[in-house]
């Protein structure tokens, strides 16, 4: 009876751990799962399979990428991570010969959970760790006890294991027969000599970490801890456990997980990942709500907020309710990384610069550090080519997407539209983009964005995004004279006079010691302008100026 209760208690603790991990990923960081999924494109294709198996750790990487595609459904993604971490814990318990306090077997799994706070740690590592632990258990059970025969078999098996799971084969060697670790190291060095990868990347694991020639410190510590735990509890024959100590250790493990694991999830990094996710799904109201809860201050988060305001036709009305960073708050500076390049592409696409968005899509995919393809980017390439009438190019990308699970139905729908001008022109997005796009936006400097927005607006005056960006650019650059030129062009063509325009017009006339023409600026804004001018003239550093933080005037003079 006592033994049965102990077993139930242990299984219950594992299930509780899995539940906490599941809830953590499902409700705290669901957008991080979408981020991981968009940085790969798993294809059900023989070439794709053999390409993965052509590198060390290829099987682990193939399995991991197969699983990551299910991150499209975040509930399944969170469940996958929870099951993997639970499996690591249970296998660790088996390796510890079941003679140690059960709570201690959670340490490697929690270290892995902690390490996954680095968004560049690939699921390949978790899969390879599980396969390595299984290999240790199987080999210890199946290999003969005679040392020379055991060593001979290991010398045959370990190179194959290394090719299947990567450098974590070294953990298998250390746990099964430490002397064989020398052979694994030799195989790793030999493969590094012949493979088209830097030696450091081969030694750390080609598919373990997304950024080449570097790795996470924790990915090296975890197998060392597992190996140490294995040999300590294999050599210690008379280890005894105490129920009281078990409870104390279990509580300590829970407290450490709650306190330490979130610390490795950098708040700024995951803030940007969440903004990227909300932009990807086009949830513009959610972007604005997020910005209202915590003021964005990085170029990417400010750009995403301004994009959301523009898409909801609120940029002119509410831009200065949020922190602004100048022109980089409208369009992030060009950097060779996926996130900012992809966001820039989204901005250009929604402005109507289809060719520029296509160029940024290519650049975003090339910026993925481990040279993966991206389902999100390939989908955008289909859209840009469909809009531009490049149907054969679009077909090539759609044929790729048809080899996936989650993009297949969309690809099949798009296939029926190829060459169907009427269907494309009637499409709510693609038809609109055909009307507002510029066909010669192939190459221009981001310094000329205002001129391009002007061309977009003059080409199609229904393009409210272009109008909003056209007027916001000179304001964010503190060029009131240029703004006054642009606002006349816009207001002569469409009825557009949001708060920021009225405040800037009032400021311009105030500088000239004149009153704006009646009806252009409402009386409330004029009164507030006079109040601001009075306070500012008395003391430019007055705390009372904080009352005007959300105005154009405050931005222009600070």
Coordinates of C-alpha atoms in Angstrom, one line a residue:
X1 CA 0.0 0.0 0.0
X2 CA 2.8 2.4 1.0
X3 CA 4.7 1.6 -2.3
X4 CA 1.5 2.2 -4.3
X5 CA 0.9 5.6 -2.6
X6 CA 4.5 6.6 -3.3
X7 CA 4.1 5.7 -7.0
X8 CA 0.9 7.7 -7.2
X9 CA 2.5 10.7 -5.5
X10 CA 5.4 10.6 -7.9
X11 CA 3.3 10.4 -11.0
X12 CA 1.1 13.2 -9.6
X13 CA 4.1 15.4 -9.1
X14 CA 5.2 14.8 -12.7
X15 CA 1.7 15.6 -14.0
X16 CA 1.6 18.8 -11.9
X17 CA 5.0 19.8 -13.4
X18 CA 3.6 19.2 -16.9
X19 CA 0.5 21.2 -16.2
X20 CA 2.5 24.2 -15.0
X21 CA 4.7 24.0 -18.1
X22 CA 1.7 23.7 -20.4
X23 CA -0.1 26.7 -18.7
X24 CA 3.2 28.7 -18.9
X25 CA 3.5 28.3 -22.7
X26 CA -0.2 28.3 -23.5
X27 CA -1.2 31.5 -21.6
X28 CA 2.0 33.4 -20.8
X29 CA 4.0 33.0 -24.0
X30 CA 1.7 31.6 -26.8
X31 CA 3.2 34.2 -29.2
X32 CA 6.6 32.7 -28.7
X33 CA 5.4 29.4 -30.1
X34 CA 4.2 31.2 -33.3
X35 CA 7.6 32.9 -33.5
X36 CA 9.3 29.5 -33.5
X37 CA 6.9 28.1 -36.2
X38 CA 7.4 31.0 -38.6
X39 CA 11.2 30.4 -38.7
X40 CA 10.9 27.1 -40.5
X41 CA 8.9 25.5 -43.2
X42 CA 8.5 21.7 -42.7
X43 CA 7.8 19.9 -46.0
X44 CA 6.5 16.4 -46.4
X45 CA 9.0 15.7 -49.1
X46 CA 11.8 13.1 -49.6
X47 CA 14.3 15.8 -50.5
X48 CA 13.6 17.6 -47.3
X49 CA 14.0 14.4 -45.2
X50 CA 17.3 13.4 -46.8
X51 CA 18.6 17.0 -46.5
X52 CA 18.1 16.9 -42.8
X53 CA 19.7 13.5 -42.5
X54 CA 22.7 14.7 -44.4
X55 CA 24.0 16.5 -41.3
X56 CA 24.8 15.4 -37.7
X57 CA 21.7 15.5 -35.5
X58 CA 19.5 15.3 -38.6
X59 CA 17.0 12.9 -37.2
X60 CA 16.5 14.9 -34.0
X61 CA 16.1 18.1 -36.1
X62 CA 13.6 16.4 -38.5
X63 CA 11.5 15.2 -35.6
X64 CA 11.7 18.6 -33.9
X65 CA 10.7 20.5 -37.0
X66 CA 7.8 18.1 -37.5
X67 CA 6.6 18.9 -34.0
X68 CA 7.2 22.7 -34.3
X69 CA 4.9 23.0 -37.3
X70 CA 2.0 22.1 -34.8
X71 CA 2.8 25.3 -32.9
X72 CA 0.4 26.8 -35.4
X73 CA -2.2 25.7 -32.8
X74 CA -0.7 27.1 -29.6
X75 CA -2.5 24.6 -27.4
X76 CA -0.9 21.7 -29.2
X77 CA 2.5 23.5 -29.1
X78 CA 2.3 24.0 -25.3
X79 CA 1.3 20.4 -24.9
X80 CA 4.3 19.2 -27.0
X81 CA 6.7 21.2 -24.8
X82 CA 5.1 20.0 -21.6
X83 CA 5.3 16.3 -22.7
X84 CA 8.9 16.6 -23.7
X85 CA 9.9 18.1 -20.4
X86 CA 7.9 15.5 -18.5
X87 CA 9.7 12.8 -20.5
X88 CA 13.1 14.3 -19.7
X89 CA 12.2 14.2 -16.0
X90 CA 10.9 10.6 -16.0
X91 CA 13.9 9.4 -18.0
X92 CA 16.3 11.2 -15.6
X93 CA 14.5 9.4 -12.7
X94 CA 15.1 6.1 -14.5
X95 CA 18.8 6.9 -15.0
X96 CA 19.1 7.7 -11.3
X97 CA 18.3 4.1 -10.6
X98 CA 15.2 5.2 -8.7
X99 CA 17.2 5.4 -5.5
X100 CA 17.2 9.2 -5.0
X101 CA 14.7 11.8 -3.8
X102 CA 12.2 12.0 -6.7
X103 CA 12.2 15.8 -6.7
X104 CA 15.8 15.9 -7.7
X105 CA 15.0 14.2 -11.0
X106 CA 13.2 17.4 -12.1
X107 CA 16.5 19.4 -12.2
X108 CA 17.5 18.7 -15.8
X109 CA 14.0 19.2 -17.1
X110 CA 13.8 22.6 -15.2
X111 CA 17.2 23.6 -16.5
X112 CA 15.9 22.8 -20.0
X113 CA 12.8 24.9 -19.4
X114 CA 15.0 27.7 -18.2
X115 CA 17.3 27.4 -21.2
X116 CA 14.3 27.7 -23.6
X117 CA 13.9 31.3 -22.4
X118 CA 16.5 32.0 -25.1
X119 CA 14.4 32.2 -28.2
X120 CA 17.2 30.8 -30.3
X121 CA 17.3 27.4 -28.5
X122 CA 15.8 25.0 -30.9
X123 CA 13.4 22.2 -30.0
X124 CA 16.0 19.9 -31.7
X125 CA 18.0 20.0 -28.5
X126 CA 15.1 18.8 -26.3
X127 CA 14.3 16.0 -28.8
X128 CA 18.0 15.0 -29.0
X129 CA 18.2 15.0 -25.2
X130 CA 15.2 12.6 -25.0
X131 CA 16.7 10.3 -27.6
X132 CA 20.0 10.4 -25.8
X133 CA 18.4 9.4 -22.4
X134 CA 16.5 6.6 -24.1
X135 CA 19.7 5.4 -25.8
X136 CA 21.5 5.2 -22.4
X137 CA 18.7 3.2 -20.9
X138 CA 18.4 0.8 -23.9
X139 CA 22.2 0.3 -24.3
X140 CA 22.7 -0.3 -20.5
X141 CA 20.0 -2.9 -20.6
X142 CA 20.9 -4.6 -23.9
X143 CA 24.7 -4.5 -24.1
X144 CA 26.7 -7.4 -22.8
X145 CA 28.7 -6.9 -19.6
X146 CA 32.0 -8.0 -21.0
X147 CA 34.0 -4.8 -21.4
X148 CA 35.7 -5.5 -24.7
X149 CA 32.6 -6.7 -26.4
X150 CA 30.7 -3.8 -24.9
X151 CA 33.3 -1.4 -26.2
X152 CA 33.4 -2.9 -29.6
X153 CA 29.6 -2.6 -30.1
X154 CA 29.7 1.0 -28.8
X155 CA 32.4 1.9 -31.3
X156 CA 30.0 0.8 -34.1
X157 CA 26.8 2.3 -32.6
X158 CA 28.1 5.7 -31.4
X159 CA 29.0 7.2 -34.8
X160 CA 25.5 6.3 -36.1
X161 CA 24.0 7.8 -32.9
X162 CA 26.0 10.9 -33.3
X163 CA 24.8 11.3 -36.9
X164 CA 21.2 10.9 -35.7
X165 CA 21.1 13.1 -32.6
X166 CA 24.2 15.2 -32.8
X167 CA 26.8 16.0 -30.0
X168 CA 24.5 14.7 -27.3
X169 CA 25.8 11.3 -28.3
X170 CA 28.7 12.3 -26.1
X171 CA 26.3 12.1 -23.1
X172 CA 25.4 8.5 -24.1
X173 CA 29.0 7.5 -24.3
X174 CA 29.8 9.1 -20.9
X175 CA 26.9 7.3 -19.2
X176 CA 27.3 3.9 -20.9
X177 CA 31.1 3.6 -21.0
X178 CA 33.1 6.8 -20.4
X179 CA 36.2 5.6 -22.3
X180 CA 34.1 5.6 -25.5
X181 CA 33.6 9.3 -25.2
X182 CA 37.1 9.7 -26.8
X183 CA 35.8 7.9 -29.8
X184 CA 32.7 10.2 -30.1
X185 CA 35.0 13.3 -29.8
X186 CA 37.2 11.9 -32.6
X187 CA 34.1 11.3 -34.8
X188 CA 32.9 14.8 -34.2
X189 CA 36.3 16.3 -35.1
X190 CA 36.5 14.2 -38.2
X191 CA 33.0 15.2 -39.3
X192 CA 33.8 18.9 -38.7
X193 CA 36.8 18.5 -41.1
X194 CA 34.5 17.3 -44.0
X195 CA 31.3 19.1 -43.3
X196 CA 30.6 22.6 -44.8
X197 CA 30.2 24.1 -41.3
X198 CA 32.6 25.8 -38.9
X199 CA 34.0 23.4 -36.3
X200 CA 32.5 25.3 -33.4
X201 CA 29.0 24.9 -34.9
X202 CA 29.5 21.1 -35.4
X203 CA 30.8 20.7 -31.9
X204 CA 27.9 22.6 -30.3
X205 CA 25.3 21.0 -32.5
X206 CA 24.2 22.2 -35.9
X207 CA 20.5 22.1 -35.1
X208 CA 20.6 22.8 -31.4
X209 CA 20.9 26.6 -31.6
X210 CA 19.6 28.9 -34.2
X211 CA 22.6 31.3 -34.4
X212 CA 25.7 29.7 -36.0
X213 CA 29.1 29.7 -34.2
X214 CA 27.6 30.2 -30.8
X215 CA 25.4 28.5 -28.3
X216 CA 23.7 28.8 -24.9
X217 CA 25.7 28.0 -21.8
X218 CA 22.9 25.9 -20.5
X219 CA 22.9 23.6 -23.4
X220 CA 26.4 22.4 -22.3
X221 CA 25.5 22.4 -18.6
X222 CA 22.4 20.2 -18.8
X223 CA 24.1 17.0 -20.2
X224 CA 26.9 17.5 -17.6
X225 CA 24.4 17.5 -14.8
X226 CA 22.6 14.4 -16.2
X227 CA 25.9 12.5 -16.5
X228 CA 26.9 13.6 -12.9
X229 CA 23.6 12.5 -11.5
X230 CA 23.8 9.2 -13.3
X231 CA 27.2 8.2 -12.0
X232 CA 26.7 9.5 -8.5
X233 CA 23.6 7.4 -8.0
X234 CA 25.0 4.4 -9.8
X235 CA 28.0 4.3 -7.5
X236 CA 26.2 5.1 -4.3
X237 CA 24.6 1.7 -3.4
X238 CA 22.9 2.6 -0.1
X239 CA 21.0 5.8 -0.8
X240 CA 17.8 6.1 1.4
X241 CA 14.9 8.5 0.9
X242 CA 12.7 10.1 3.5
X243 CA 9.1 11.1 2.9
X244 CA 9.6 14.3 4.8
X245 CA 12.7 15.3 2.8
X246 CA 10.8 14.4 -0.4
X247 CA 8.1 16.9 0.5
X248 CA 10.6 19.6 1.3
X249 CA 12.5 19.0 -1.9
X250 CA 9.4 19.1 -3.9
X251 CA 8.4 22.4 -2.4
X252 CA 11.9 23.8 -3.1
X253 CA 11.7 22.6 -6.7
X254 CA 8.4 24.4 -7.2
X255 CA 9.6 27.6 -5.6
X256 CA 12.8 27.6 -7.7
X257 CA 10.9 27.0 -10.9
X258 CA 8.5 29.9 -10.1
X259 CA 11.3 32.3 -9.1
X260 CA 14.1 31.4 -11.6
X261 CA 12.5 30.2 -14.8
X262 CA 10.8 33.5 -15.8
X263 CA 14.1 35.4 -15.2
X264 CA 15.6 33.9 -18.3
X265 CA 12.7 35.1 -20.4
X266 CA 13.9 38.6 -21.3
X267 CA 10.9 41.0 -21.1
X268 CA 12.0 43.3 -23.9
X269 CA 12.7 40.4 -26.3
X270 CA 9.4 38.7 -25.7
X271 CA 7.6 42.1 -25.9
X272 CA 8.9 42.5 -29.4
X273 CA 8.0 38.9 -30.3
X274 CA 4.4 39.5 -29.1
X275 CA 4.2 42.7 -31.2
X276 CA 5.5 40.7 -34.2
X277 CA 2.8 38.0 -33.6
X278 CA 0.0 40.6 -33.4
X279 CA 1.1 42.3 -36.6
X280 CA 1.3 38.9 -38.3
X281 CA -2.3 38.0 -37.5
X282 CA -3.5 41.6 -38.1
X283 CA -4.9 42.1 -34.6
X284 CA -4.5 45.9 -34.7
X285 CA -6.7 46.6 -31.7
X286 CA -4.7 44.2 -29.6
X287 CA -1.5 46.0 -30.6
X288 CA -3.0 49.3 -29.4
X289 CA -4.3 47.8 -26.2
X290 CA -0.9 46.4 -25.5
X291 CA 0.8 49.8 -26.1
X292 CA -1.8 51.4 -23.8
X293 CA -0.9 49.0 -21.0
X294 CA 2.9 49.5 -21.3
X295 CA 4.3 52.4 -23.4
X296 CA 6.4 51.0 -26.3
X297 CA 9.9 52.5 -26.4
X298 CA 11.9 50.4 -28.9
X299 CA 11.9 51.2 -32.6
X300 CA 10.2 47.9 -33.5
X301 CA 7.4 48.2 -30.9
X302 CA 6.8 51.9 -31.7
X303 CA 6.7 51.1 -35.4
X304 CA 4.2 48.3 -34.8
X305 CA 2.0 50.6 -32.7
X306 CA 2.0 53.3 -35.4
X307 CA 1.2 50.7 -38.0
X308 CA -1.8 49.5 -35.9
X309 CA -2.9 53.1 -35.5
X310 CA -2.6 53.7 -39.2
X311 CA -4.5 50.5 -40.1
X312 CA -7.4 51.6 -37.8
X313 CA -7.2 55.2 -39.2
X314 CA -6.1 56.6 -35.8
X315 CA -2.5 57.6 -36.5
X316 CA -3.3 61.3 -37.0
X317 CA -5.5 61.3 -33.9
X318 CA -3.6 59.3 -31.4
X319 CA 0.1 59.0 -32.5
X320 CA 1.3 61.4 -29.8
X321 CA -0.6 59.5 -27.1
X322 CA 2.4 57.1 -27.4
X323 CA 6.1 57.6 -27.2
X324 CA 7.6 58.5 -30.5
X325 CA 11.2 57.9 -31.7
X326 CA 11.3 60.0 -34.8
X327 CA 11.2 58.5 -38.3
X328 CA 12.4 55.1 -37.0
X329 CA 9.1 55.0 -35.1
X330 CA 7.4 54.8 -38.5
X331 CA 9.9 52.5 -40.2
X332 CA 12.6 50.7 -38.2
X333 CA 16.1 51.2 -39.4
X334 CA 17.4 48.5 -41.8
X335 CA 19.0 45.7 -39.7
X336 CA 20.0 42.2 -40.8
X337 CA 17.6 40.3 -38.6
X338 CA 14.3 38.6 -39.4
X339 CA 12.0 40.5 -37.0
X340 CA 12.7 44.1 -38.1
X341 CA 13.0 43.2 -41.7
X342 CA 9.7 41.4 -41.6
X343 CA 8.0 44.3 -39.8
X344 CA 9.3 46.8 -42.4
X345 CA 7.9 44.5 -45.1
X346 CA 4.5 44.5 -43.4
X347 CA 4.6 48.3 -43.3
X348 CA 5.5 48.6 -46.9
X349 CA 2.9 46.1 -47.9
X350 CA 0.1 47.8 -46.1
X351 CA 1.1 51.2 -47.6
X352 CA 0.7 49.6 -51.0
X353 CA 4.4 49.2 -51.9
X354 CA 4.0 45.6 -53.1
X355 CA 7.4 45.3 -54.9
X356 CA 9.2 46.7 -51.9
X357 CA 7.4 44.3 -49.6
X358 CA 8.4 41.5 -51.8
X359 CA 12.1 42.5 -51.6
X360 CA 11.9 42.7 -47.8
X361 CA 10.3 39.3 -47.7
X362 CA 13.3 37.9 -49.5
X363 CA 15.7 39.7 -47.2
X364 CA 13.8 38.5 -44.1
X365 CA 14.1 34.9 -45.2
X366 CA 17.8 35.4 -45.9
X367 CA 18.2 36.9 -42.4
X368 CA 17.1 33.7 -40.7
X369 CA 20.4 32.7 -39.0
X370 CA 20.2 28.9 -39.7
X371 CA 19.2 29.4 -43.3
X372 CA 15.7 27.9 -42.9
X373 CA 12.8 28.8 -45.0
X374 CA 9.8 30.5 -43.5
X375 CA 6.1 29.6 -44.0
X376 CA 5.1 33.2 -43.2
X377 CA 7.5 34.7 -45.7
X378 CA 6.7 32.2 -48.5
X379 CA 3.0 33.0 -48.0
X380 CA 3.7 36.7 -48.4
X381 CA 5.7 35.9 -51.6
X382 CA 2.7 34.2 -53.0
X383 CA 0.6 37.2 -52.2
X384 CA 2.9 39.8 -53.8
X385 CA 3.3 37.7 -57.0
X386 CA -0.4 37.1 -57.2
X387 CA -1.1 40.9 -56.9
X388 CA 1.6 41.6 -59.5
X389 CA 0.2 39.0 -61.9
X390 CA 3.3 36.8 -61.7
X391 CA 1.3 33.6 -61.7
X392 CA 4.0 31.1 -62.5
X393 CA 6.2 32.4 -59.7
X394 CA 3.3 32.3 -57.3
X395 CA 2.6 28.7 -58.4
X396 CA 6.2 27.7 -57.5
X397 CA 5.7 28.9 -53.9
X398 CA 2.2 27.4 -53.7
X399 CA 3.5 24.0 -54.7
X400 CA 5.9 24.3 -51.7
X401 CA 3.1 25.2 -49.3
X402 CA 1.0 22.3 -50.6
X403 CA 3.6 20.0 -49.0
X404 CA 2.7 21.3 -45.5
X405 CA -0.1 20.6 -43.1
X406 CA -1.2 24.0 -42.0
X407 CA -0.6 26.0 -45.2
X408 CA -2.0 23.4 -47.6
X409 CA -5.7 24.4 -47.6
X410 CA -4.7 28.1 -48.1
X411 CA -2.4 27.1 -50.9
X412 CA -5.1 25.1 -52.6
X413 CA -7.5 28.1 -52.5
X414 CA -4.9 30.3 -53.9
X415 CA -4.2 27.8 -56.7
X416 CA -7.7 28.3 -58.0
X417 CA -7.1 32.1 -58.3
X418 CA -4.0 31.9 -60.5
X419 CA -4.8 33.7 -63.7
X420 CA -8.3 34.5 -62.6
X421 CA -8.2 38.3 -62.9
X422 CA -11.8 38.7 -61.8
X423 CA -11.4 36.7 -58.6
X424 CA -8.2 38.6 -57.7
X425 CA -9.7 42.0 -58.5
X426 CA -12.8 41.2 -56.3
X427 CA -10.7 39.9 -53.4
X428 CA -11.0 42.3 -50.4
X429 CA -7.2 42.5 -49.9
X430 CA -5.6 41.6 -53.2
X431 CA -8.0 43.7 -55.3
X432 CA -7.5 46.7 -53.1
X433 CA -3.7 46.3 -53.2
X434 CA -3.9 46.2 -57.0
X435 CA -5.7 49.6 -57.0
X436 CA -3.4 51.4 -54.5
X437 CA 0.0 49.9 -55.4
X438 CA 2.8 51.6 -57.3
X439 CA 4.2 49.4 -60.0
X440 CA 7.6 51.2 -60.1
X441 CA 8.6 51.1 -56.4
X442 CA 11.5 48.7 -57.1
X443 CA 14.2 50.7 -55.4
X444 CA 14.3 53.8 -53.3
X445 CA 15.9 55.1 -50.1
X446 CA 13.9 55.0 -46.9
X447 CA 14.9 58.7 -46.5
X448 CA 12.5 59.3 -49.4
X449 CA 9.6 57.6 -47.7
X450 CA 7.6 60.8 -47.6
X451 CA 7.9 61.3 -51.3
X452 CA 6.9 57.7 -51.9
X453 CA 3.9 58.1 -49.6
X454 CA 3.0 61.3 -51.6
X455 CA 3.1 59.3 -54.8
X456 CA 0.9 56.6 -53.3
X457 CA -1.7 59.2 -52.1
X458 CA -1.7 61.1 -55.4
X459 CA -2.0 57.8 -57.3
X460 CA -5.1 56.7 -55.2
X461 CA -6.6 59.1 -52.8
X462 CA -8.5 56.3 -51.0
X463 CA -5.1 55.2 -49.6
X464 CA -5.6 56.6 -46.1
X465 CA -2.5 54.8 -44.8
X466 CA -0.3 56.7 -47.3
X467 CA -2.0 60.0 -46.3
X468 CA -1.4 59.3 -42.6
X469 CA 2.2 58.4 -43.0
X470 CA 2.8 61.3 -45.4
X471 CA 1.7 63.8 -42.8
X472 CA 3.3 62.0 -39.8
X473 CA 6.8 61.9 -41.3
X474 CA 7.6 65.6 -41.3
X475 CA 6.1 65.9 -37.8
X476 CA 8.3 63.2 -36.4
X477 CA 11.3 64.9 -38.1
X478 CA 10.2 68.2 -36.5
X479 CA 9.9 69.8 -39.9
X480 CA 6.8 72.0 -39.5
X481 CA 7.3 73.9 -42.8
X482 CA 7.4 70.7 -44.8
X483 CA 4.3 69.4 -42.9
X484 CA 2.4 72.6 -43.9
X485 CA 3.2 71.9 -47.5
X486 CA 2.0 68.3 -47.3
X487 CA -1.2 69.0 -45.3
X488 CA -2.4 71.5 -47.9
X489 CA -2.0 68.8 -50.6
X490 CA -3.9 66.3 -48.6
X491 CA -6.7 68.5 -47.3
X492 CA -7.3 69.9 -50.8
X493 CA -8.2 66.4 -51.9
X494 CA -9.8 64.6 -48.9
X495 CA -11.5 65.7 -45.7
X496 CA -8.7 64.8 -43.3
X497 CA -8.0 67.0 -40.2
X498 CA -7.2 64.9 -37.2
X499 CA -5.9 66.3 -33.8
X500 CA -2.2 66.1 -34.7
X501 CA -2.8 68.1 -37.9
X502 CA -4.8 70.8 -36.0
X503 CA -2.1 71.0 -33.3
X504 CA 0.7 71.3 -35.9
X505 CA -1.2 73.9 -37.9
X506 CA -1.8 75.9 -34.7
X507 CA 1.9 75.6 -33.8
X508 CA 2.9 76.8 -37.3
X509 CA 0.7 79.9 -37.2
X510 CA 1.7 80.6 -33.6
X511 CA 5.4 80.7 -34.7
X512 CA 4.3 83.4 -37.3
X513 CA 2.3 85.2 -34.6
X514 CA -0.8 84.7 -36.5
X515 CA -4.2 83.0 -35.9
X516 CA -5.1 80.0 -38.1
X517 CA -8.0 80.5 -40.5
X518 CA -11.3 80.0 -38.7
X519 CA -12.7 76.5 -38.7
X520 CA -9.3 74.7 -39.4
X521 CA -8.4 74.3 -35.7
X522 CA -11.1 73.8 -33.1
X523 CA -11.4 76.2 -30.1
X524 CA -10.3 73.6 -27.5
X525 CA -7.0 73.0 -29.2
X526 CA -6.4 76.8 -29.6
X527 CA -7.0 77.3 -25.9
X528 CA -4.6 74.5 -25.0
X529 CA -2.0 75.8 -27.4
X530 CA -2.2 79.2 -25.6
X531 CA -1.9 77.5 -22.2
X532 CA 1.1 75.5 -23.4
X533 CA 2.8 78.6 -24.9
X534 CA 2.2 80.5 -21.6
X535 CA 3.8 77.8 -19.5
X536 CA 6.6 77.2 -21.9
X537 CA 7.6 80.8 -22.2
X538 CA 7.8 81.2 -18.4
X539 CA 9.8 78.0 -17.8
X540 CA 10.9 75.6 -20.5
X541 CA 11.5 72.9 -17.9
X542 CA 8.3 73.4 -15.9
X543 CA 6.6 70.2 -14.6
X544 CA 3.3 71.7 -15.8
X545 CA 4.3 70.9 -19.3
X546 CA 3.7 67.2 -18.6
X547 CA 0.0 68.0 -19.0
X548 CA 0.7 68.4 -22.7
X549 CA 2.8 65.2 -23.2
X550 CA 0.4 63.8 -25.8
X551 CA 0.5 66.9 -28.0
X552 CA 2.5 67.8 -31.2
X553 CA 3.8 70.9 -29.4
X554 CA 5.4 69.0 -26.6
X555 CA 7.1 66.6 -29.1
X556 CA 8.3 69.5 -31.2
X557 CA 10.0 71.5 -28.4
X558 CA 11.3 68.6 -26.3

